[in-house]
XYZ file of C-alpha atoms in Angstrom:
481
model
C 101.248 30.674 128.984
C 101.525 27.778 126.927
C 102.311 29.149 122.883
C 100.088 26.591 121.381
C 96.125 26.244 122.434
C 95.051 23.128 124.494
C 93.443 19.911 122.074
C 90.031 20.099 122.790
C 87.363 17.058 122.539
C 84.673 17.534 119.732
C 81.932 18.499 122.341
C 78.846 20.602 122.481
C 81.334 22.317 125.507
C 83.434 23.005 122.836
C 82.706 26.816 121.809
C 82.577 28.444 125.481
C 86.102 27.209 125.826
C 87.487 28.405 122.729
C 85.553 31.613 123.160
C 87.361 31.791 126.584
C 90.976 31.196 125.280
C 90.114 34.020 122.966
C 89.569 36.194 125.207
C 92.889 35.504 127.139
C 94.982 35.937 124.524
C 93.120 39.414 122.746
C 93.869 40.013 126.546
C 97.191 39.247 126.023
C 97.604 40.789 122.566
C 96.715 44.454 124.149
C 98.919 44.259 126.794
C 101.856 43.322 124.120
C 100.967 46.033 122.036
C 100.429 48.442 124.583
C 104.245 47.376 125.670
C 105.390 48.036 122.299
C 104.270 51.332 121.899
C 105.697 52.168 125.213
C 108.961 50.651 124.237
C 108.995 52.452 120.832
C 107.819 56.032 122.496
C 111.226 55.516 124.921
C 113.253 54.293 121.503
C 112.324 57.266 120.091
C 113.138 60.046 122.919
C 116.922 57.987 123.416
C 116.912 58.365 119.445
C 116.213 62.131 119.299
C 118.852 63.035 122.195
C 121.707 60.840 120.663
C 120.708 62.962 117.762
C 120.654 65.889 119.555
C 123.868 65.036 121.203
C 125.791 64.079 118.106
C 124.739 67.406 115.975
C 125.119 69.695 118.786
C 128.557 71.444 118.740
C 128.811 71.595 122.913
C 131.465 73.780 122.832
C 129.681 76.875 120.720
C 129.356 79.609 122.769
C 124.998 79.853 122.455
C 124.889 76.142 124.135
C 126.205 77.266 127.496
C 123.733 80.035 127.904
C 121.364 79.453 130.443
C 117.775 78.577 129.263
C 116.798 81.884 131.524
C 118.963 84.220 129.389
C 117.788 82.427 125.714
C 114.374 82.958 127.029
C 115.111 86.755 127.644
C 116.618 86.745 124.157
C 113.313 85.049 122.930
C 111.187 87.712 124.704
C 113.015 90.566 122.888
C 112.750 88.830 119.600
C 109.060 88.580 120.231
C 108.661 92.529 119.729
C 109.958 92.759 116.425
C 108.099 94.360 113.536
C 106.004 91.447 111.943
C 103.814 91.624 109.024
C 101.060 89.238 107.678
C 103.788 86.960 105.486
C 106.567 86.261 107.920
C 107.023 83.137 110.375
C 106.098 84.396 114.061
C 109.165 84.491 116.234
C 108.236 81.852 118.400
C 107.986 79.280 115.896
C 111.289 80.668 113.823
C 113.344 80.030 116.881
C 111.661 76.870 117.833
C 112.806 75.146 114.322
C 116.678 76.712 115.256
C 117.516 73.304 117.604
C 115.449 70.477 120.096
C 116.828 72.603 122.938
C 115.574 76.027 121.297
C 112.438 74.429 121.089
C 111.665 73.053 124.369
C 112.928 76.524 125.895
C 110.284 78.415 123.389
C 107.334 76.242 124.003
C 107.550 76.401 127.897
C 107.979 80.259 127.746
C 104.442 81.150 127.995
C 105.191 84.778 127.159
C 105.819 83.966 123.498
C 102.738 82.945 122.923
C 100.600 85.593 124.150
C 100.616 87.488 120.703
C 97.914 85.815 118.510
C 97.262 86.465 114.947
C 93.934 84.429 113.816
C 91.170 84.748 111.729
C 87.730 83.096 111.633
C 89.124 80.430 109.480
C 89.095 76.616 110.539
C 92.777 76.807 108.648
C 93.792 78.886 111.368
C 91.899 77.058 114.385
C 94.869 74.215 115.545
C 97.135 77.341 115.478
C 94.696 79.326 117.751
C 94.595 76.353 120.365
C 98.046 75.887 120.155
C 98.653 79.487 121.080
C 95.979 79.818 123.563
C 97.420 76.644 125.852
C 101.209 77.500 125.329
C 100.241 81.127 126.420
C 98.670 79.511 129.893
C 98.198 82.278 132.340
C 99.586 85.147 130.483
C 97.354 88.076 129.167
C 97.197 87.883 125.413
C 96.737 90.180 122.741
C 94.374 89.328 120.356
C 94.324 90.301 116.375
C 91.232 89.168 114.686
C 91.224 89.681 110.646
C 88.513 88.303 108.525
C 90.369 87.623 104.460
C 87.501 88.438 102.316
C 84.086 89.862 102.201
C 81.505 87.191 100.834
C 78.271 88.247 102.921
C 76.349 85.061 102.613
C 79.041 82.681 103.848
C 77.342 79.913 105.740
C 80.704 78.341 106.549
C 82.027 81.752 107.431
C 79.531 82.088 110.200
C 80.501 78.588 111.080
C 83.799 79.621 111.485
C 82.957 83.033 113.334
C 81.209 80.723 116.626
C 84.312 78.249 116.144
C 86.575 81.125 117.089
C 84.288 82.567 119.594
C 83.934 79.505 121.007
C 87.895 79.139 121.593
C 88.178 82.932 122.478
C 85.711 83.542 124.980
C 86.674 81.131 127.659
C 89.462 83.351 128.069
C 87.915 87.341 127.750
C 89.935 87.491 131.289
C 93.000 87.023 130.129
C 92.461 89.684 127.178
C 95.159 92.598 127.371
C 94.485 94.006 123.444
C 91.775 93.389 121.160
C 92.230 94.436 117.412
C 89.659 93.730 114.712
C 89.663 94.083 110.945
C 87.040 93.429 108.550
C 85.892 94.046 105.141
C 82.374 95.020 105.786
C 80.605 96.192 108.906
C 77.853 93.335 109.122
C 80.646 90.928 110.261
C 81.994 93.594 112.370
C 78.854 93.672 114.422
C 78.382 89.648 114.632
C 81.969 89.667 116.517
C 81.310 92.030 118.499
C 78.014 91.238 119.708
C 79.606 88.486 121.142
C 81.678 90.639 123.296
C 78.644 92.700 124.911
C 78.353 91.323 128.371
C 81.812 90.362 128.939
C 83.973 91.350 131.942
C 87.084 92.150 130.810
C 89.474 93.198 133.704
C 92.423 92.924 132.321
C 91.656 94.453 128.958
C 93.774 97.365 128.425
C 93.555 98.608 124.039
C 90.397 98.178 121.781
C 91.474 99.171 117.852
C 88.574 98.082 115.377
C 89.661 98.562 111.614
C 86.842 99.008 108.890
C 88.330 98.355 105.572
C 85.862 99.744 103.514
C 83.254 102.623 104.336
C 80.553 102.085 107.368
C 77.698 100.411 105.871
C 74.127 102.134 106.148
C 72.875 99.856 108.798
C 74.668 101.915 111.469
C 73.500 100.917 114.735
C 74.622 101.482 118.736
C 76.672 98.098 119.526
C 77.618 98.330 123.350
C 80.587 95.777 124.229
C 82.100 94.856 127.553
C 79.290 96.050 129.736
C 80.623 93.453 132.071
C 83.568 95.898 132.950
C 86.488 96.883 131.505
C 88.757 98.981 134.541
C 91.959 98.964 132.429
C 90.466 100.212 129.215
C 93.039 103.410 128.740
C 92.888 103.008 124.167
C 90.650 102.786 121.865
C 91.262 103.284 118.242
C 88.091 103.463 115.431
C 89.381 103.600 111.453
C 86.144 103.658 109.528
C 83.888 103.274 112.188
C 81.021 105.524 113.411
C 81.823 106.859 117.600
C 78.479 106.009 118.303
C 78.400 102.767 117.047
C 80.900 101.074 119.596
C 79.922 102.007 123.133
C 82.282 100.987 125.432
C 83.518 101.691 128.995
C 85.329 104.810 128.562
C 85.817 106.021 132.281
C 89.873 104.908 132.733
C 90.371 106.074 128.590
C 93.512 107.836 128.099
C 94.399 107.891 124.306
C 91.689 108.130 122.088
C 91.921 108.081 118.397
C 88.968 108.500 115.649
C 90.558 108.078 111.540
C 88.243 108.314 108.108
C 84.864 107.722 109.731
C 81.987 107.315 107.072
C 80.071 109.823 108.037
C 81.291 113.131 110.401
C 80.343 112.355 114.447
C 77.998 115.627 115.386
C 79.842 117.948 117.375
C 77.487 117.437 120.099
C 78.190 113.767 120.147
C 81.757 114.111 120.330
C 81.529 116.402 122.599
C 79.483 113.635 124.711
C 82.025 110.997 124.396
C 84.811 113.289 125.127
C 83.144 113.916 128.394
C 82.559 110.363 129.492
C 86.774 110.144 128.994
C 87.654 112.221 132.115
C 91.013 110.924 132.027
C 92.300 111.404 128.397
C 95.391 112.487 127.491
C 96.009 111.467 123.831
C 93.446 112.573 121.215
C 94.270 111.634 117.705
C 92.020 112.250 114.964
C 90.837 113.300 111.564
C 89.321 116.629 111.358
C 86.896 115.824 108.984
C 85.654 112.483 111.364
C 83.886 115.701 113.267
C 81.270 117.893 112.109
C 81.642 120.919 113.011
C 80.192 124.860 112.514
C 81.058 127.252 114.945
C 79.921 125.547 118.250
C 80.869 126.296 121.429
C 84.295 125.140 122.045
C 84.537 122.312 124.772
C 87.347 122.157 127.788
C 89.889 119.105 127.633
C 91.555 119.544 130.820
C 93.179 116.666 131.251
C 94.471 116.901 127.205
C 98.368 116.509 127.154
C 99.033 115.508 123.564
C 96.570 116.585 120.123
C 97.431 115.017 116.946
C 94.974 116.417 114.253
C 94.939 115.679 110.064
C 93.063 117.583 107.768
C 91.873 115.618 104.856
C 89.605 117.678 103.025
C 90.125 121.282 100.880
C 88.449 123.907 101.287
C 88.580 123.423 105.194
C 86.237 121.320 106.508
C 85.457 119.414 109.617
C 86.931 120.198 113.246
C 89.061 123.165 114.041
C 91.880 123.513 117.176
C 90.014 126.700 118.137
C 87.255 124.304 118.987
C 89.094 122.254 121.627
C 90.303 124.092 124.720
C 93.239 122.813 125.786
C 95.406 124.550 128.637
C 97.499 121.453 130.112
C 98.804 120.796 125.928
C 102.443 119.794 125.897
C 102.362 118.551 122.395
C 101.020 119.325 119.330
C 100.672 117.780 115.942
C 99.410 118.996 112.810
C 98.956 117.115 109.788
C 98.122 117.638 105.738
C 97.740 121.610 107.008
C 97.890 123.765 104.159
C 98.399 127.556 104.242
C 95.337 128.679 105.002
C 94.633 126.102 107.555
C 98.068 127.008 109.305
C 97.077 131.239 109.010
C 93.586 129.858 110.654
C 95.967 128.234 113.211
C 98.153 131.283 113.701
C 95.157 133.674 114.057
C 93.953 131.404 116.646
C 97.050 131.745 118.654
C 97.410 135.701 118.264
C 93.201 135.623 119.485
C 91.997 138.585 121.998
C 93.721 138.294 124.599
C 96.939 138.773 125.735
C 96.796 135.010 127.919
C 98.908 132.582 125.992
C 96.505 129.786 124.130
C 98.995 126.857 124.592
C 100.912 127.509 127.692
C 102.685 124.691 128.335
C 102.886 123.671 124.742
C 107.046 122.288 124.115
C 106.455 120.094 121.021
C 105.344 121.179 117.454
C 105.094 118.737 114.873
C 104.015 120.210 111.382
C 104.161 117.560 108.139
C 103.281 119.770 105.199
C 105.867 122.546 105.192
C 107.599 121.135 102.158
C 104.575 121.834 99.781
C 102.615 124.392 101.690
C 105.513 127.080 103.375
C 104.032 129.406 105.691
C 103.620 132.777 105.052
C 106.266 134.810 106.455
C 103.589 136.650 109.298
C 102.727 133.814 110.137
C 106.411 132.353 110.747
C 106.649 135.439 113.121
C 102.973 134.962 114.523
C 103.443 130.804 115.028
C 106.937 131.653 117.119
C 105.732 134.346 118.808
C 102.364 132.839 119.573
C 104.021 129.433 120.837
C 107.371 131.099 122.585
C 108.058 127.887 125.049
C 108.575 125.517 122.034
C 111.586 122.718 122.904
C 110.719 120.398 120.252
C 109.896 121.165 116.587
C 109.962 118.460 114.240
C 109.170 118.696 110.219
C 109.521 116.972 106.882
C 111.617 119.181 105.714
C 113.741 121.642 106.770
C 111.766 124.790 107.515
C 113.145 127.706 105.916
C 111.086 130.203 107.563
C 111.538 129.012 111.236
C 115.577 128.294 110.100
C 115.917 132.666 109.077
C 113.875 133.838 111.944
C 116.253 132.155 114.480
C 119.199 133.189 111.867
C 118.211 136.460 112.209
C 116.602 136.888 115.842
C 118.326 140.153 117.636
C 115.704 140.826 119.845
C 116.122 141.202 123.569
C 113.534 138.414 123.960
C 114.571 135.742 121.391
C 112.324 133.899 119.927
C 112.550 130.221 121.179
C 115.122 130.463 123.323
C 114.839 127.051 125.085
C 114.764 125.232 121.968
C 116.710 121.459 122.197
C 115.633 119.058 119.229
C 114.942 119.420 115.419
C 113.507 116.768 113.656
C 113.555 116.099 110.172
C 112.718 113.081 107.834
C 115.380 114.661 105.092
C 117.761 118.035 105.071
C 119.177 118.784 101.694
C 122.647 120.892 101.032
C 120.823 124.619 101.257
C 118.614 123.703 104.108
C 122.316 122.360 106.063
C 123.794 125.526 105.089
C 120.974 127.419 106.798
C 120.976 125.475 109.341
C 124.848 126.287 109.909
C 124.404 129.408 110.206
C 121.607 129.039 112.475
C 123.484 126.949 114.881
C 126.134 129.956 114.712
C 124.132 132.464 115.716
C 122.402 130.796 118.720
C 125.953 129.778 119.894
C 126.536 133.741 119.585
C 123.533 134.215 121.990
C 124.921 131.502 125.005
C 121.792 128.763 123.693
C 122.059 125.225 124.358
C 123.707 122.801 122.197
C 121.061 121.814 119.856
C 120.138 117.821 119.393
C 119.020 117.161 115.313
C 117.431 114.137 113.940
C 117.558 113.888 110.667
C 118.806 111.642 107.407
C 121.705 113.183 106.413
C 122.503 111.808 103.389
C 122.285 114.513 101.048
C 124.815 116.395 103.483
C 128.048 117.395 101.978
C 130.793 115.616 104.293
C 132.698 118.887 105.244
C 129.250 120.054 105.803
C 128.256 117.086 108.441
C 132.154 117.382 110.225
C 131.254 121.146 110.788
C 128.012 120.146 112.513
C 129.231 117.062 114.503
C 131.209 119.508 115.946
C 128.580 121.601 116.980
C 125.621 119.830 117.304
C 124.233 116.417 118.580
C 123.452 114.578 114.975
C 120.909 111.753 115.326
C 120.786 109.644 111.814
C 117.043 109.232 111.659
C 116.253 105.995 110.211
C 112.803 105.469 109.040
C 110.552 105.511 111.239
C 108.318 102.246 112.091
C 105.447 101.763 109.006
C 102.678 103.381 111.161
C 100.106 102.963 108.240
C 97.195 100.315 108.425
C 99.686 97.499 107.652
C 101.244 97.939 111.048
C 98.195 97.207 113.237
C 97.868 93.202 111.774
């Protein structure tokens, strides 16, 4: 093409021709460009790989591991504790290199963890998660920041994120929500109510405040849920989330507003034929003297008492004969008497017979009476497992002191403690002494030791299997988001 237009003749034919040659060379001008920017795309990738290849010490050990092992390495990375103010693994290790990076966006895995809320700050991050994820089942964390009631853009934002969300309710594993107030509470989850859900596996909803007065049934995932085996309620009513409950194994219930009628516990406890787990506060449970109702299937009871003078749901109102573990929580001394009276009963059958884990957290500030020492062991004689704040004095004499031709607790294995102190080791020295006497098993204790004397801790290594028991994984509200 010639690089200077042709001289045309002052005609009336003039303008058709000009308008022609213009557009040949606009023509011509996109095809340059569109040359250019493929040019500079390629400049660019050579650019970032001589880059790559000068600043990239070859010979460190890290860049000859196979992108399948640094991906394993990723995955593990991805289960470490995270709280609301630190970088998500995936993106911390894509920012460690170009070759880091490319490995962490293409494993799909990473992404499946997704921390939004309904927020059009946090929207680019939510698609960027839910197309890196691609196939993978995700677990879902919804948190709304503050509690302004009459936020038009805050509903706008609520159908943005539904709008993102939905498309994929099949790939949802876990679903956790938190929110100020329960009016928002209800407009997310009414947008769940029809969804099938086949792969969903954990439902935790998180009230921040107490349950507003507009209580009212919301049923979610009518649809079909199959793999539905935990569902955890903090502030909110039982009967205001109905949910598939048939495949439920772990149930818990903390600090509803108001208690849940016996009879309507009772209710949802039978429409969980499966459970296993039941975690709860006794006060989230009205109860007065009802008939007791049959767990059969109940393996594990973890129960705190919040209120004083006793209050609320009582062990003697569950029956549980497949129990393997029990915890109790906050118990004072009269609530652990009411416990011990409850094991001694009216008749001579055992109440927890295959009960082998005891887990009491108040026996620092609230001992037990010394009958009831005797009564607890005696009542609970297959006990394996004990684990306390503090070193129980009571329980630590007994065994001390146990001559009897039936000892109590004979099969015991593991202590647990969050702290022992000097007196408490000393004690426990001589308890370890005197079950040695009587051909026991070695015993297995968890515990910080740090307030151990030295020549106390070489005895005791010597004797028993020391765990140091580091603290124990925040399981307080934080943890969930």
């Amino acid at each position: 093409m010639s690089s200077q237009p042709t001289e045309i003749p002052e005609t009336e034919e003039t303008l058709p021709i000009l308008e022609s040659q213009q557009a040949d060379l606009e023509q011509h001008e996109a095809q340059l460009v569109l040359q250019l920017g493929e040019i500079r795309a390629k400049l660019a990738s050579v650019r970032a790989k001589v880059a790559d290849s000068r600043n990239v010490n070859r010979n460190a050990s890290i860049y000859s591991l196979p992108a399948e092992t640094l991906a394993d390495i990723f995955e593990a990375g991805r289960q470490l504790p995270l709280n609301d103010r630190d970088i998500p693994f995936p993106v911390l290790v894509s920012h460690v290199s170009r070759r880091f990076r490319s490995i962490a966006i293409n494993e799909s895995t990473l992404w499946t963890d997704i921390y939004t809320s309904p927020s059009l700050s946090s929207m680019d991050w939510l698609d960027i998660r839910l197309k890196r994820s691609e196939a993978c089942l995700l677990d879902l964390r919804i948190k709304f920041l503050h509690d302004d009631e009459d936020d038009e853009d805050d509903d706008f934002d609520v159908r943005s994120l539904l709008d993102r969300i939905l498309p994929h309710h099949k790939r949802l594993r876990r679903l956790s929500i938190r929110s100020p107030e329960s009016a928002r509470m209800y407009s997310l989850l009414s947008a769940f109510s029809d969804i099938n859900a086949p792969s969903l596996e954990s439902i935790q909803i998180y009230l921040v405040y107490h349950f507003d007065e507009d209580y009212r049934p919301m049923r979610v995932f009518s649809g079909g849920a199959p793999l539905l085996t935990s569902i955890r309620l903090h502030r909110w009513s039982l009967g205001a989330l109905q949910a598939p409950l048939d495949a439920v194994t772990t149930f818990r219930l903390d600090m509803p507003c108001r208690p849940v009628p016996f009879n309507d516990f009772c209710e949802a406890i039978h429409g969980m034929p499966h459970l296993e787990n039941l975690i709860l506060s006794a006060d989230a449970v009205a109860y007065d003297g009802q008939p007791s109702i049959e767990i059969m299937s109940l393996i594990s009871l973890d129960v705190a008492f919040q209120s004083s003078p006793p209050s609320g749901l009582e062990p003697s109102a569950l029956v549980t004969p497949a129990l393997e573990s029990l915890t109790l929580r906050h118990a004072n001394k009269d609530r652990l008497s009411a416990f011990v009276h409850l094991l001694r009963g009216s008749s001579s059958l055992l109440r927890y017979p295959a009960l082998h884990t005891l887990e009491v957290d108040s026996w620092a500030t609230n001992p037990m009476r010394n009958e009831d020492v005797v009564g607890l062991m005696t009542g609970l004689p297959n006990i394996r497992h004990i684990a306390f704040k503090s070193a129980p004095s009571g329980i630590f004499y007994r065994l001390c002191t146990d001559t009897s031709a039936d000892p109590l607790w004979p099969r015991l294995e593991t202590i647990t403690l969050d702290e022992i102190g000097d007196d408490a080791a000393s004690l426990l020295c001589l308890m370890v002494s005197h079950r040695a006497s009587l051909g026991a098993p070695k015993l297995q204790l968890k515990s910080s030791m740090d307030d151990v004397p030295e020549d106390t801790m070489e005895w005791l290594r010597e004797r028993v299997d020391i765990i140091e028991k580091l603290d124990d994984p925040d399981d307080s509200d934080r943890s969930w988001w």
